[in-house]
XYZ file of N, CA and C in Angstrom:
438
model
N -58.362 22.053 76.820
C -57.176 22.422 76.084
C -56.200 23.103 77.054
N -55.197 22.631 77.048
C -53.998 22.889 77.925
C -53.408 24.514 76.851
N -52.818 25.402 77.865
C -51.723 26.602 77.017
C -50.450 26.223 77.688
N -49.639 25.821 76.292
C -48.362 25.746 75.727
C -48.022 27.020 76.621
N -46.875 26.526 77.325
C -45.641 27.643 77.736
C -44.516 27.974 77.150
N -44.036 29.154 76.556
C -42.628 29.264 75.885
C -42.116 29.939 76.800
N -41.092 29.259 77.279
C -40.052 30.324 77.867
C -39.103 31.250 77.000
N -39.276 32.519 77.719
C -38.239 33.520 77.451
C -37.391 33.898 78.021
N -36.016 33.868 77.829
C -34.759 34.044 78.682
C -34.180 35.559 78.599
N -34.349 35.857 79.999
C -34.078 37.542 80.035
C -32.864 37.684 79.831
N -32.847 38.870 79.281
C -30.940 39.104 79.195
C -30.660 40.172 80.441
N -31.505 40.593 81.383
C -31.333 41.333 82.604
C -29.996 40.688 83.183
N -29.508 39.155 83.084
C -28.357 38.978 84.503
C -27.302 39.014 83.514
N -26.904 39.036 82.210
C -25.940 39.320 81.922
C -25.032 40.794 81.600
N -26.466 41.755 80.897
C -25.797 42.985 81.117
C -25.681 43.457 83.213
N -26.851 43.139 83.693
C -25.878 43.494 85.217
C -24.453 42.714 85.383
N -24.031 41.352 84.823
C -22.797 41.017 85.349
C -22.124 42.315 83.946
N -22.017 42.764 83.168
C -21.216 43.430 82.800
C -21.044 44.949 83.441
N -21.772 44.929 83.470
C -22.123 46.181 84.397
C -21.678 46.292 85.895
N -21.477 44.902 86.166
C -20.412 45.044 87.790
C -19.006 45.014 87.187
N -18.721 44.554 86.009
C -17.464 44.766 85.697
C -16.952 46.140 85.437
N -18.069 47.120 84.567
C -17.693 48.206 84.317
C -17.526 48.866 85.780
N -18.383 48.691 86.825
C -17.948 49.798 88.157
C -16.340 49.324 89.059
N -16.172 48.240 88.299
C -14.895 48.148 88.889
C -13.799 48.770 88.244
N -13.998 48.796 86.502
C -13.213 49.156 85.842
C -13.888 49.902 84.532
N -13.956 51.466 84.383
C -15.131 51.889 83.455
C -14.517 51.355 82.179
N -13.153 51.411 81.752
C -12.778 50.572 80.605
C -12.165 49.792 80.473
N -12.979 48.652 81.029
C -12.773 46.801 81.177
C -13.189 46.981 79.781
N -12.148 46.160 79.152
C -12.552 45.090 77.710
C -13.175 44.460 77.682
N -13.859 43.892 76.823
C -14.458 42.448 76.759
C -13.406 41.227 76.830
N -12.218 41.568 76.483
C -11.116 40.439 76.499
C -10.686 40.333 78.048
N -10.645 41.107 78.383
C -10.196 41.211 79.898
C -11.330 40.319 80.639
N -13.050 40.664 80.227
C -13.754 39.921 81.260
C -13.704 38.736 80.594
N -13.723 38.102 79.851
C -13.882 36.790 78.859
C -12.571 35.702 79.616
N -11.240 36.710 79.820
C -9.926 36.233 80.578
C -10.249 35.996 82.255
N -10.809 36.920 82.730
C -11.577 36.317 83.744
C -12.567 35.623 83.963
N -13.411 35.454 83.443
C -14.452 34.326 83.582
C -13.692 33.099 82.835
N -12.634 32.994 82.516
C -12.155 31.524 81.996
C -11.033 31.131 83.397
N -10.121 32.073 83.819
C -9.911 32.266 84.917
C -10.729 31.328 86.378
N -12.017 32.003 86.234
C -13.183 31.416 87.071
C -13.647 30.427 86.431
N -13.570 29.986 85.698
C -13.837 28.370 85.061
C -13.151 27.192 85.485
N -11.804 27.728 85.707
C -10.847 27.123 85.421
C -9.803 27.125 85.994
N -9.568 27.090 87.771
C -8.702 27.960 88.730
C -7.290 26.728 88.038
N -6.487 27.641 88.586
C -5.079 27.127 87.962
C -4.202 27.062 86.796
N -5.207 27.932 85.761
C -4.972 27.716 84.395
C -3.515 28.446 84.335
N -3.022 28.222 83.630
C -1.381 28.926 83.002
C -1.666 29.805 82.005
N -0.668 31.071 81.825
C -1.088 31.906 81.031
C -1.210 31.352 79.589
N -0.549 30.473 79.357
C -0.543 29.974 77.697
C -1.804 29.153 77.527
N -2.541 28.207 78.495
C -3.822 28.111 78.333
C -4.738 29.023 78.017
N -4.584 29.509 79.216
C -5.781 30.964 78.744
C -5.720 31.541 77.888
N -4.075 31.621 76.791
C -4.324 32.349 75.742
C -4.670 31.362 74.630
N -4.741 30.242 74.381
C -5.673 29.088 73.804
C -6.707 29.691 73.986
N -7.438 29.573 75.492
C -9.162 29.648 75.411
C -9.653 30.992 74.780
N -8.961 31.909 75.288
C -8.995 33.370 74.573
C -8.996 33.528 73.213
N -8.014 33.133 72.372
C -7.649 33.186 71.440
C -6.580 34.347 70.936
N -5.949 34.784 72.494
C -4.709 35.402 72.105
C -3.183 34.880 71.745
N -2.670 35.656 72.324
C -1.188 35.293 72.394
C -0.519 35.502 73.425
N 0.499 34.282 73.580
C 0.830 34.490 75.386
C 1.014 36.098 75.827
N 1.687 36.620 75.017
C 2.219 37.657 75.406
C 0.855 38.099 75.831
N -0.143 38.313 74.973
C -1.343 39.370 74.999
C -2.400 38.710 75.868
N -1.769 37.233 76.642
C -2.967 36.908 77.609
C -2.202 37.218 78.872
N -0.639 37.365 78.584
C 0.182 38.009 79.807
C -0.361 39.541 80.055
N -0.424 39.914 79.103
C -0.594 41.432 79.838
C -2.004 41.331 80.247
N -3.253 41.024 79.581
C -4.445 40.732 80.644
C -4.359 40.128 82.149
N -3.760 39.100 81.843
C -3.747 38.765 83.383
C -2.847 39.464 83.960
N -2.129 40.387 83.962
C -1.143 41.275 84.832
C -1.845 42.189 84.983
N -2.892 42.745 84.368
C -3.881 43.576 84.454
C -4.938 43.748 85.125
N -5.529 42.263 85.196
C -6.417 41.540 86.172
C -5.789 41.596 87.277
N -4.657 41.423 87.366
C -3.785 41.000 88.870
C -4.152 42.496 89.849
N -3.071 42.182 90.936
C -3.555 43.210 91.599
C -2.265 43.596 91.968
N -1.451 45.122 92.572
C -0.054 45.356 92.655
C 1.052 44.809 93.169
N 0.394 43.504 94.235
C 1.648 42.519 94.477
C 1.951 41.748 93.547
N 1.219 41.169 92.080
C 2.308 40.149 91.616
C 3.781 41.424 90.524
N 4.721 40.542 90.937
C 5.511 40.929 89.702
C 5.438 41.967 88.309
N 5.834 42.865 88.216
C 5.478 43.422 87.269
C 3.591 43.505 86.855
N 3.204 44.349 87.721
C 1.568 44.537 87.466
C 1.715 45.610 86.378
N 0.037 45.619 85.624
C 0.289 46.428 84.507
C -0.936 47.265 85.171
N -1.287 48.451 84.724
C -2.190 49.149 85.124
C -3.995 48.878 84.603
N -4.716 48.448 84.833
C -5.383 49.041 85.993
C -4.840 48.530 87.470
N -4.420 46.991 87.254
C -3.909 46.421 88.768
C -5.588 46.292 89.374
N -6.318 45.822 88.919
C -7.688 45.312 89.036
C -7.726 44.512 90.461
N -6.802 44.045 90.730
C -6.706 42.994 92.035
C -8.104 41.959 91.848
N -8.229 41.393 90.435
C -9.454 40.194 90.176
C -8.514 38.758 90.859
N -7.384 38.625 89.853
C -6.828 37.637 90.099
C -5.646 37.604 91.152
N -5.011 36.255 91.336
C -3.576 35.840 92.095
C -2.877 35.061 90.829
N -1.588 35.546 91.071
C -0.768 34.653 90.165
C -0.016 33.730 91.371
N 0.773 33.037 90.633
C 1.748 31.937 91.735
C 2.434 31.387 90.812
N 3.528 31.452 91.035
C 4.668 30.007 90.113
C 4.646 28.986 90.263
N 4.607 28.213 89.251
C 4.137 26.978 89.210
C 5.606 25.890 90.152
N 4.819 25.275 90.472
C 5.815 24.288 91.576
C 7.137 23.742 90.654
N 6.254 22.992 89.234
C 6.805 22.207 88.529
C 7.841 22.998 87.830
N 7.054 23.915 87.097
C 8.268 24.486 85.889
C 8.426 26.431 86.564
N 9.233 26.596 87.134
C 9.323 27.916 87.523
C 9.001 29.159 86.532
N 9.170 28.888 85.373
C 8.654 29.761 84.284
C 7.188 30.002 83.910
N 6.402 29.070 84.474
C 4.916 29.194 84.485
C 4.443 29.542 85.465
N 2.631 30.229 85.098
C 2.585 31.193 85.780
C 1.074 30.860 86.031
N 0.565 29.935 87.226
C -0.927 30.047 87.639
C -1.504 31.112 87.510
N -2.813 31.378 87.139
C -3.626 32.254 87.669
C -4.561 31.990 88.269
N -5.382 31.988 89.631
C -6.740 31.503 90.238
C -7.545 33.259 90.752
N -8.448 33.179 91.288
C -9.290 33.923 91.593
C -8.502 34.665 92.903
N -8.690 36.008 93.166
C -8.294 36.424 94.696
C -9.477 36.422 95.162
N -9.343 37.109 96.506
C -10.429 36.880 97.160
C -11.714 37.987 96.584
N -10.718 39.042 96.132
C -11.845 40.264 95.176
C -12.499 39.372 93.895
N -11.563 38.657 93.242
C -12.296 38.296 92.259
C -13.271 37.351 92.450
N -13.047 36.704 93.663
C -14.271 35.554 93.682
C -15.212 35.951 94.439
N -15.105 37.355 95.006
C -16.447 38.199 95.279
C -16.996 38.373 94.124
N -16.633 39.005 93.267
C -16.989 39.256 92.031
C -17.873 38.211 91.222
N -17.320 37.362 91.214
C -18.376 35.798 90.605
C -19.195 35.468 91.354
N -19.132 35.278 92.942
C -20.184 34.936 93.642
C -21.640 36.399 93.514
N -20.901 37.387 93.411
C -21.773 38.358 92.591
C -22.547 38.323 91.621
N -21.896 37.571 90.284
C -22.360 37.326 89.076
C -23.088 35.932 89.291
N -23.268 35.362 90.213
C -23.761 34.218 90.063
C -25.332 34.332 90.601
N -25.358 35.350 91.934
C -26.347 35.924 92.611
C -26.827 36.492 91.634
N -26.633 37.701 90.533
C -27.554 37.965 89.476
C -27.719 37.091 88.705
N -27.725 36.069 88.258
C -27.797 34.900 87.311
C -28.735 34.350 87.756
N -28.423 33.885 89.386
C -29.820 33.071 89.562
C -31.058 33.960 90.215
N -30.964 35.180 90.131
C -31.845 35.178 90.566
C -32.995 36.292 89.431
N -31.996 36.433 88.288
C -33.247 35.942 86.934
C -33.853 35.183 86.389
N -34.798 34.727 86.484
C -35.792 33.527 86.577
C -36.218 33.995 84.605
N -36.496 33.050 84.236
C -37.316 33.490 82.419
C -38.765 33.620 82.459
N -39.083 34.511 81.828
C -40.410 34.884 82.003
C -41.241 33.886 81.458
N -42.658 33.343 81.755
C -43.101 32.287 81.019
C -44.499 33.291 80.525
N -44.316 33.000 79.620
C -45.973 34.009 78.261
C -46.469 32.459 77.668
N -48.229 32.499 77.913
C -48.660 31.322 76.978
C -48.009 31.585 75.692
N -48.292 30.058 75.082
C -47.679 30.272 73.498
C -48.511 31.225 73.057
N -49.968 31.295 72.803
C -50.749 32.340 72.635
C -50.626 33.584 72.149
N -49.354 34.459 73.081
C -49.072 35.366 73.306
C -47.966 36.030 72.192
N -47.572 34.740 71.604
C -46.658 35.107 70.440
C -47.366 34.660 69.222
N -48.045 35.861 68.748
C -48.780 35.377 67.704
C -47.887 35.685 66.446
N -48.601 35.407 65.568
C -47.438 35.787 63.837
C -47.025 37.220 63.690
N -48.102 37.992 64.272
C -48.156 39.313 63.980
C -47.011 40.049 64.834
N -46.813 39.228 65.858
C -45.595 39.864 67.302
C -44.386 39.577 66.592
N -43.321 40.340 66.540
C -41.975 39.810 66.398
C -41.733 38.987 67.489
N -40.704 37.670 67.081
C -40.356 37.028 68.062
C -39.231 37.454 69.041
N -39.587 37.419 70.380
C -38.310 38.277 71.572
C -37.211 37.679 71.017
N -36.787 36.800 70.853
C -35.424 36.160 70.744
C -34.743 36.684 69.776
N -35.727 37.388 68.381
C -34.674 37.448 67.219
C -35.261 39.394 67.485
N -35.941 39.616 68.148
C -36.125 41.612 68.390
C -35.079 41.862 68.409
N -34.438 43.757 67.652
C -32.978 44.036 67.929
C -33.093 44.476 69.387
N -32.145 44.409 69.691
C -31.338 45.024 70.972
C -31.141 46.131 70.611
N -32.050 46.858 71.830
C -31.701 48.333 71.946
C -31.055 48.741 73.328
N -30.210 49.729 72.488
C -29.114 50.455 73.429
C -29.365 51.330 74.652
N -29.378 50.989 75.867
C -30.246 51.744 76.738
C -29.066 52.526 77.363
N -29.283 53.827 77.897
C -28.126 54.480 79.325
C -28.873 55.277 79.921
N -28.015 54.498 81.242
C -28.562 54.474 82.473
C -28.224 56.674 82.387
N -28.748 57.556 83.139
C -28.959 58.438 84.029
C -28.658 59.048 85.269
């Protein structure tokens, strides 16, 4: 008789990628990192895209990404994060690229290094008997750090 493997997928590499966001910025939004990682999805996007993928409004994906930016573009808003680069678009001068700077794509090559190098734990099936709550649906508890 062979034992069944279930994988379990740690949530260790995503709170560390939030957690490199917070030491850059202790009150980074969640909209702000969500605007950057679409950002990093997606080099070149225009602010009115991103406020599609977001689900803001230009205005309110303008001030994130001016926020993200860093104090050389145009009118920066504060924190001035220096994640992203803006650039005017070739075509229509009123639009407004955003791609990664070189800080921000430290930053992802960061988040990518914790990503892969959480592996999922493998427990025989065995191990999850009726009596165990299952990991996937356990609450999340609130831990701080010290």
């Amino acid at each position: 008789m062979t034992a069944e493997v279930v994988r379990i997928r740690r949530r260790d590499a995503v709170l560390a990628a939030l957690e490199s966001f917070r030491r850059i910025h202790p009150a980074i939004s969640l909209t702000s990192v969500r605007a950057f990682l679409y950002v990093a999805e997606n080099p070149g996007i225009n602010v009115t895209e991103l406020a599609v993928a977001c689900g803001l409004t230009d205005a309110g994906a303008s001030r994130v990404s001016r926020a993200l930016a860093g104090p050389q573009i145009d009118r920066p808003l504060p924190p001035s994060l220096g994640l992203l680069a803006c650039e005017v678009s070739a075509v229509d001068p009123r639009e407004r690229l955003l791609w990664l700077s070189p800080r921000g794509q430290a930053l992802v090559e960061r988040i990518e290094q914790l990503i892969a190098a959480q592996t999922p734990i493998a427990l025989p099936a065995a191990a999850l008997s009726d009596d165990q709550p299952d990991p996937e649906s356990a609450p999340i508890r609130a831990t701080r750090s010290h």
